[in-house]
Amino acid sequence: MTMALDALSDVSDDALLVLFANGDADAARLLNLRLTPRAYAQAMRMLRNRAEAEDVAQDAMMRLWKIAPEWRQGEAKVTTWLYRVVANLCTDRLRRQRSVAIDTIPEPEDGRASAADGIQDAARMNALYAALDELPERQRQAVVLRHIEGLGNPEIAEILEISTEAVESLTARGKRALAAILAGQREELGYSDD
């Protein structure tokens, strides 16, 4: 089995999905190993809840397996489709639970040696998440996909089903709004004006 996975390691996600649709279990395993961590990471950033993020990642992957027989290779990237599905599933969950207070969200685990650094990082992350929560939903999605997930504007445009120019506008406005929201917290968060 390992040799079969090694042989497929250079195969594109699109081709793996087509192979899966034709009954190749090794293609499914490799695609699952590649994509589930991405789906989980995006869901975790949006929901900040492990159990919810795991559910969303699993749901998104199940949807991918269901559409595999109809997948038309070359029309869209599998990752783009998956990011869009994860974003939509997270948005649905967030709409259902709008009244969650920031204090009820567990702080992210930190593996650093210094407790002071861990406290500082946690304060910065909490401030960022709180500031992100103040952004309009589309701006928040664009900023997270661009600056946290590291996706390019064309892929974000496809995920959000908007133009590349609209992505640029959303991310620029989102960054300006985040800067304004966080401006008064620079010293408190340990950023000096050097």
PDB file of C-alpha atoms in Angstrom:
ATOM      1  CA  MET A   1       0.000   0.000   0.000  1.00  0.00           C
ATOM      2  CA  THR A   2       2.810   2.482   0.812  1.00  0.00           C
ATOM      3  CA  MET A   3       4.371   1.873  -2.593  1.00  0.00           C
ATOM      4  CA  ALA A   4       1.020   2.650  -4.242  1.00  0.00           C
ATOM      5  CA  LEU A   5       0.743   5.931  -2.303  1.00  0.00           C
ATOM      6  CA  ASP A   6       4.338   6.825  -3.196  1.00  0.00           C
ATOM      7  CA  ALA A   7       3.573   6.207  -6.864  1.00  0.00           C
ATOM      8  CA  LEU A   8       0.648   8.651  -6.646  1.00  0.00           C
ATOM      9  CA  SER A   9       2.509  11.387  -4.743  1.00  0.00           C
ATOM     10  CA  ASP A  10       3.135  13.475  -7.880  1.00  0.00           C
ATOM     11  CA  VAL A  11      -0.430  13.112  -9.197  1.00  0.00           C
ATOM     12  CA  SER A  12      -2.580  16.266  -9.091  1.00  0.00           C
ATOM     13  CA  ASP A  13      -5.600  16.581  -6.814  1.00  0.00           C
ATOM     14  CA  ASP A  14      -7.906  16.659  -9.863  1.00  0.00           C
ATOM     15  CA  ALA A  15      -6.451  13.431 -11.212  1.00  0.00           C
ATOM     16  CA  LEU A  16      -6.626  11.770  -7.790  1.00  0.00           C
ATOM     17  CA  LEU A  17     -10.305  12.680  -7.502  1.00  0.00           C
ATOM     18  CA  VAL A  18     -10.993  11.146 -10.910  1.00  0.00           C
ATOM     19  CA  LEU A  19      -9.041   8.018  -9.901  1.00  0.00           C
ATOM     20  CA  PHE A  20     -11.093   7.812  -6.697  1.00  0.00           C
ATOM     21  CA  ALA A  21     -14.318   8.133  -8.687  1.00  0.00           C
ATOM     22  CA  ASN A  22     -13.117   5.157 -10.730  1.00  0.00           C
ATOM     23  CA  GLY A  23     -12.589   3.067  -7.598  1.00  0.00           C
ATOM     24  CA  ASP A  24      -8.939   3.683  -6.678  1.00  0.00           C
ATOM     25  CA  ALA A  25      -8.788   3.466  -2.859  1.00  0.00           C
ATOM     26  CA  ASP A  26      -5.130   4.584  -2.734  1.00  0.00           C
ATOM     27  CA  ALA A  27      -6.037   7.787  -4.576  1.00  0.00           C
ATOM     28  CA  ALA A  28      -8.746   8.428  -1.980  1.00  0.00           C
ATOM     29  CA  ARG A  29      -6.314   7.875   0.894  1.00  0.00           C
ATOM     30  CA  LEU A  30      -3.724  10.234  -0.572  1.00  0.00           C
ATOM     31  CA  LEU A  31      -6.287  12.907  -1.388  1.00  0.00           C
ATOM     32  CA  ASN A  32      -7.659  12.605   2.139  1.00  0.00           C
ATOM     33  CA  LEU A  33      -4.140  12.970   3.595  1.00  0.00           C
ATOM     34  CA  ARG A  34      -3.541  16.070   1.464  1.00  0.00           C
ATOM     35  CA  LEU A  35      -6.842  17.887   1.855  1.00  0.00           C
ATOM     36  CA  THR A  36      -8.276  17.096   5.280  1.00  0.00           C
ATOM     37  CA  PRO A  37      -5.598  19.092   7.162  1.00  0.00           C
ATOM     38  CA  ARG A  38      -6.262  22.103   4.906  1.00  0.00           C
ATOM     39  CA  ALA A  39     -10.010  21.876   5.431  1.00  0.00           C
ATOM     40  CA  TYR A  40      -9.528  21.494   9.185  1.00  0.00           C
ATOM     41  CA  ALA A  41      -7.101  24.440   9.391  1.00  0.00           C
ATOM     42  CA  GLN A  42      -9.458  26.741   7.520  1.00  0.00           C
ATOM     43  CA  ALA A  43     -12.418  25.641   9.654  1.00  0.00           C
ATOM     44  CA  MET A  44     -10.383  26.048  12.846  1.00  0.00           C
ATOM     45  CA  ARG A  45      -9.421  29.595  11.882  1.00  0.00           C
ATOM     46  CA  MET A  46     -13.011  30.494  11.127  1.00  0.00           C
ATOM     47  CA  LEU A  47     -14.709  28.679  14.019  1.00  0.00           C
ATOM     48  CA  ARG A  48     -11.929  28.511  16.648  1.00  0.00           C
ATOM     49  CA  ASN A  49     -13.459  25.318  18.011  1.00  0.00           C
ATOM     50  CA  ARG A  50     -11.752  21.961  17.464  1.00  0.00           C
ATOM     51  CA  ALA A  51     -14.855  19.792  17.537  1.00  0.00           C
ATOM     52  CA  GLU A  52     -16.734  22.108  15.169  1.00  0.00           C
ATOM     53  CA  ALA A  53     -13.700  22.355  12.844  1.00  0.00           C
ATOM     54  CA  GLU A  54     -13.356  18.563  12.759  1.00  0.00           C
ATOM     55  CA  ASP A  55     -17.059  18.208  11.923  1.00  0.00           C
ATOM     56  CA  VAL A  56     -16.794  20.779   9.126  1.00  0.00           C
ATOM     57  CA  ALA A  57     -13.662  19.176   7.674  1.00  0.00           C
ATOM     58  CA  GLN A  58     -15.318  15.758   7.719  1.00  0.00           C
ATOM     59  CA  ASP A  59     -18.518  17.132   6.175  1.00  0.00           C
ATOM     60  CA  ALA A  60     -16.560  18.935   3.443  1.00  0.00           C
ATOM     61  CA  MET A  61     -14.587  15.801   2.589  1.00  0.00           C
ATOM     62  CA  MET A  62     -17.779  13.735   2.463  1.00  0.00           C
ATOM     63  CA  ARG A  63     -19.221  16.244   0.016  1.00  0.00           C
ATOM     64  CA  LEU A  64     -16.070  15.960  -2.077  1.00  0.00           C
ATOM     65  CA  TRP A  65     -16.421  12.185  -2.227  1.00  0.00           C
ATOM     66  CA  LYS A  66     -20.077  12.521  -3.250  1.00  0.00           C
ATOM     67  CA  ILE A  67     -19.326  14.872  -6.159  1.00  0.00           C
ATOM     68  CA  ALA A  68     -16.312  12.843  -7.348  1.00  0.00           C
ATOM     69  CA  PRO A  69     -18.215  10.920 -10.064  1.00  0.00           C
ATOM     70  CA  GLU A  70     -19.368  14.201 -11.654  1.00  0.00           C
ATOM     71  CA  TRP A  71     -16.006  15.997 -11.291  1.00  0.00           C
ATOM     72  CA  ARG A  72     -14.816  17.483 -14.564  1.00  0.00           C
ATOM     73  CA  GLN A  73     -11.061  17.651 -14.447  1.00  0.00           C
ATOM     74  CA  GLY A  74      -9.591  21.039 -15.393  1.00  0.00           C
ATOM     75  CA  GLU A  75     -12.698  23.175 -14.764  1.00  0.00           C
ATOM     76  CA  ALA A  76     -11.746  24.138 -11.205  1.00  0.00           C
ATOM     77  CA  LYS A  77      -9.095  23.247  -8.665  1.00  0.00           C
ATOM     78  CA  VAL A  78     -10.148  20.702  -6.077  1.00  0.00           C
ATOM     79  CA  THR A  79      -8.682  22.890  -3.324  1.00  0.00           C
ATOM     80  CA  THR A  80     -10.677  25.908  -4.514  1.00  0.00           C
ATOM     81  CA  TRP A  81     -13.878  23.887  -4.428  1.00  0.00           C
ATOM     82  CA  LEU A  82     -12.991  22.539  -0.975  1.00  0.00           C
ATOM     83  CA  TYR A  83     -12.139  25.984   0.479  1.00  0.00           C
ATOM     84  CA  ARG A  84     -15.473  27.316  -0.789  1.00  0.00           C
ATOM     85  CA  VAL A  85     -17.395  24.426   0.776  1.00  0.00           C
ATOM     86  CA  VAL A  86     -15.549  24.809   4.106  1.00  0.00           C
ATOM     87  CA  ALA A  87     -16.177  28.576   4.112  1.00  0.00           C
ATOM     88  CA  ASN A  88     -19.888  28.037   3.455  1.00  0.00           C
ATOM     89  CA  LEU A  89     -20.210  25.338   6.131  1.00  0.00           C
ATOM     90  CA  CYS A  90     -18.412  27.548   8.667  1.00  0.00           C
ATOM     91  CA  THR A  91     -20.538  30.559   7.768  1.00  0.00           C
ATOM     92  CA  ASP A  92     -23.688  28.482   8.308  1.00  0.00           C
ATOM     93  CA  ARG A  93     -22.453  27.360  11.726  1.00  0.00           C
ATOM     94  CA  LEU A  94     -21.431  30.888  12.718  1.00  0.00           C
ATOM     95  CA  ARG A  95     -24.851  32.229  11.779  1.00  0.00           C
ATOM     96  CA  ARG A  96     -26.491  29.631  14.005  1.00  0.00           C
ATOM     97  CA  GLN A  97     -24.323  30.559  17.008  1.00  0.00           C
ATOM     98  CA  ARG A  98     -23.935  34.349  16.734  1.00  0.00           C
ATOM     99  CA  SER A  99     -24.164  34.882  20.471  1.00  0.00           C
ATOM    100  CA  VAL A 100     -20.870  33.162  21.393  1.00  0.00           C
ATOM    101  CA  ALA A 101     -18.759  35.451  23.577  1.00  0.00           C
ATOM    102  CA  ILE A 102     -15.043  35.756  22.832  1.00  0.00           C
ATOM    103  CA  ASP A 103     -14.283  34.764  26.450  1.00  0.00           C
ATOM    104  CA  THR A 104     -15.869  31.338  25.921  1.00  0.00           C
ATOM    105  CA  ILE A 105     -13.450  30.439  23.124  1.00  0.00           C
ATOM    106  CA  PRO A 106     -10.493  28.444  24.440  1.00  0.00           C
ATOM    107  CA  GLU A 107      -7.083  29.974  23.936  1.00  0.00           C
ATOM    108  CA  PRO A 108      -4.951  28.223  21.352  1.00  0.00           C
ATOM    109  CA  GLU A 109      -2.300  25.866  22.687  1.00  0.00           C
ATOM    110  CA  ASP A 110       1.223  27.235  22.559  1.00  0.00           C
ATOM    111  CA  GLY A 111       4.295  24.993  22.475  1.00  0.00           C
ATOM    112  CA  ARG A 112       6.807  27.753  23.207  1.00  0.00           C
ATOM    113  CA  ALA A 113       9.167  27.470  26.151  1.00  0.00           C
ATOM    114  CA  SER A 114       8.548  30.946  27.553  1.00  0.00           C
ATOM    115  CA  ALA A 115       5.303  31.486  29.447  1.00  0.00           C
ATOM    116  CA  ALA A 116       5.540  35.245  28.851  1.00  0.00           C
ATOM    117  CA  ASP A 117       5.809  34.694  25.098  1.00  0.00           C
ATOM    118  CA  GLY A 118       2.834  32.359  25.236  1.00  0.00           C
ATOM    119  CA  ILE A 119       0.736  34.913  27.109  1.00  0.00           C
ATOM    120  CA  GLN A 120       1.784  37.641  24.672  1.00  0.00           C
ATOM    121  CA  ASP A 121       0.997  35.483  21.623  1.00  0.00           C
ATOM    122  CA  ALA A 122      -2.375  34.497  23.089  1.00  0.00           C
ATOM    123  CA  ALA A 123      -3.242  38.149  23.760  1.00  0.00           C
ATOM    124  CA  ARG A 124      -2.287  39.052  20.189  1.00  0.00           C
ATOM    125  CA  MET A 125      -4.330  36.183  18.750  1.00  0.00           C
ATOM    126  CA  ASN A 126      -7.336  37.058  20.911  1.00  0.00           C
ATOM    127  CA  ALA A 127      -7.064  40.697  19.829  1.00  0.00           C
ATOM    128  CA  LEU A 128      -6.811  39.640  16.172  1.00  0.00           C
ATOM    129  CA  TYR A 129      -9.796  37.287  16.431  1.00  0.00           C
ATOM    130  CA  ALA A 130     -11.839  39.932  18.227  1.00  0.00           C
ATOM    131  CA  ALA A 131     -10.901  42.469  15.548  1.00  0.00           C
ATOM    132  CA  LEU A 132     -11.705  39.982  12.777  1.00  0.00           C
ATOM    133  CA  ASP A 133     -15.115  39.406  14.374  1.00  0.00           C
ATOM    134  CA  GLU A 134     -15.836  43.129  13.976  1.00  0.00           C
ATOM    135  CA  LEU A 135     -15.302  43.007  10.207  1.00  0.00           C
ATOM    136  CA  PRO A 136     -18.178  42.401   7.819  1.00  0.00           C
ATOM    137  CA  GLU A 137     -18.384  38.712   6.927  1.00  0.00           C
ATOM    138  CA  ARG A 138     -17.065  38.986   3.336  1.00  0.00           C
ATOM    139  CA  GLN A 139     -14.121  41.177   4.410  1.00  0.00           C
ATOM    140  CA  ARG A 140     -13.284  38.708   7.173  1.00  0.00           C
ATOM    141  CA  GLN A 141     -13.375  35.760   4.759  1.00  0.00           C
ATOM    142  CA  ALA A 142     -11.180  37.573   2.218  1.00  0.00           C
ATOM    143  CA  VAL A 143      -8.630  38.660   4.844  1.00  0.00           C
ATOM    144  CA  VAL A 144      -8.448  35.190   6.418  1.00  0.00           C
ATOM    145  CA  LEU A 145      -8.089  33.400   3.082  1.00  0.00           C
ATOM    146  CA  ARG A 146      -5.455  35.864   1.833  1.00  0.00           C
ATOM    147  CA  HIS A 147      -3.374  36.649   4.907  1.00  0.00           C
ATOM    148  CA  ILE A 148      -3.858  33.613   7.125  1.00  0.00           C
ATOM    149  CA  GLU A 149      -4.453  30.813   4.609  1.00  0.00           C
ATOM    150  CA  GLY A 150      -2.022  32.412   2.130  1.00  0.00           C
ATOM    151  CA  LEU A 151      -4.190  31.971  -0.951  1.00  0.00           C
ATOM    152  CA  GLY A 152      -3.840  34.145  -4.034  1.00  0.00           C
ATOM    153  CA  ASN A 153      -6.481  36.643  -5.099  1.00  0.00           C
ATOM    154  CA  PRO A 154      -7.671  34.629  -8.141  1.00  0.00           C
ATOM    155  CA  GLU A 155      -8.297  31.559  -5.981  1.00  0.00           C
ATOM    156  CA  ILE A 156     -10.050  33.646  -3.318  1.00  0.00           C
ATOM    157  CA  ALA A 157     -12.202  35.209  -6.054  1.00  0.00           C
ATOM    158  CA  GLU A 158     -13.238  31.747  -7.169  1.00  0.00           C
ATOM    159  CA  ILE A 159     -13.955  30.596  -3.597  1.00  0.00           C
ATOM    160  CA  LEU A 160     -16.037  33.666  -2.753  1.00  0.00           C
ATOM    161  CA  GLU A 161     -17.547  33.783  -6.266  1.00  0.00           C
ATOM    162  CA  ILE A 162     -16.533  37.408  -6.849  1.00  0.00           C
ATOM    163  CA  SER A 163     -14.083  39.218  -9.129  1.00  0.00           C
ATOM    164  CA  THR A 164     -10.365  39.512  -8.382  1.00  0.00           C
ATOM    165  CA  GLU A 165     -10.822  43.279  -8.106  1.00  0.00           C
ATOM    166  CA  ALA A 166     -13.522  42.745  -5.478  1.00  0.00           C
ATOM    167  CA  VAL A 167     -11.117  40.495  -3.520  1.00  0.00           C
ATOM    168  CA  GLU A 168      -8.450  43.214  -3.646  1.00  0.00           C
ATOM    169  CA  SER A 169     -10.976  45.770  -2.430  1.00  0.00           C
ATOM    170  CA  LEU A 170     -12.271  43.508   0.359  1.00  0.00           C
ATOM    171  CA  THR A 171      -8.788  42.664   1.627  1.00  0.00           C
ATOM    172  CA  ALA A 172      -7.621  46.281   1.469  1.00  0.00           C
ATOM    173  CA  ARG A 173     -10.682  47.531   3.345  1.00  0.00           C
ATOM    174  CA  GLY A 174     -10.392  44.643   5.812  1.00  0.00           C
ATOM    175  CA  LYS A 175      -6.727  45.397   6.529  1.00  0.00           C
ATOM    176  CA  ARG A 176      -7.471  49.107   7.040  1.00  0.00           C
ATOM    177  CA  ALA A 177     -10.353  48.268   9.368  1.00  0.00           C
ATOM    178  CA  LEU A 178      -8.186  45.804  11.348  1.00  0.00           C
ATOM    179  CA  ALA A 179      -5.430  48.418  11.669  1.00  0.00           C
ATOM    180  CA  ALA A 180      -7.944  50.966  12.956  1.00  0.00           C
ATOM    181  CA  ILE A 181      -9.489  48.496  15.414  1.00  0.00           C
ATOM    182  CA  LEU A 182      -6.101  47.388  16.764  1.00  0.00           C
ATOM    183  CA  ALA A 183      -4.368  50.807  16.696  1.00  0.00           C
ATOM    184  CA  GLY A 184      -5.097  51.623  20.337  1.00  0.00           C
ATOM    185  CA  GLN A 185      -3.756  48.271  21.539  1.00  0.00           C
ATOM    186  CA  ARG A 186      -0.176  48.453  20.163  1.00  0.00           C
ATOM    187  CA  GLU A 187       1.543  49.029  23.499  1.00  0.00           C
ATOM    188  CA  GLU A 188      -0.739  46.617  25.364  1.00  0.00           C
ATOM    189  CA  LEU A 189       0.079  43.889  22.800  1.00  0.00           C
ATOM    190  CA  GLY A 190       3.816  44.476  23.058  1.00  0.00           C
ATOM    191  CA  TYR A 191       4.447  46.354  19.807  1.00  0.00           C
ATOM    192  CA  SER A 192       6.782  49.312  20.178  1.00  0.00           C
ATOM    193  CA  ASP A 193       6.872  52.357  17.907  1.00  0.00           C
ATOM    194  CA  ASP A 194      10.586  51.849  17.071  1.00  0.00           C
TER     195      ASP A 194
END
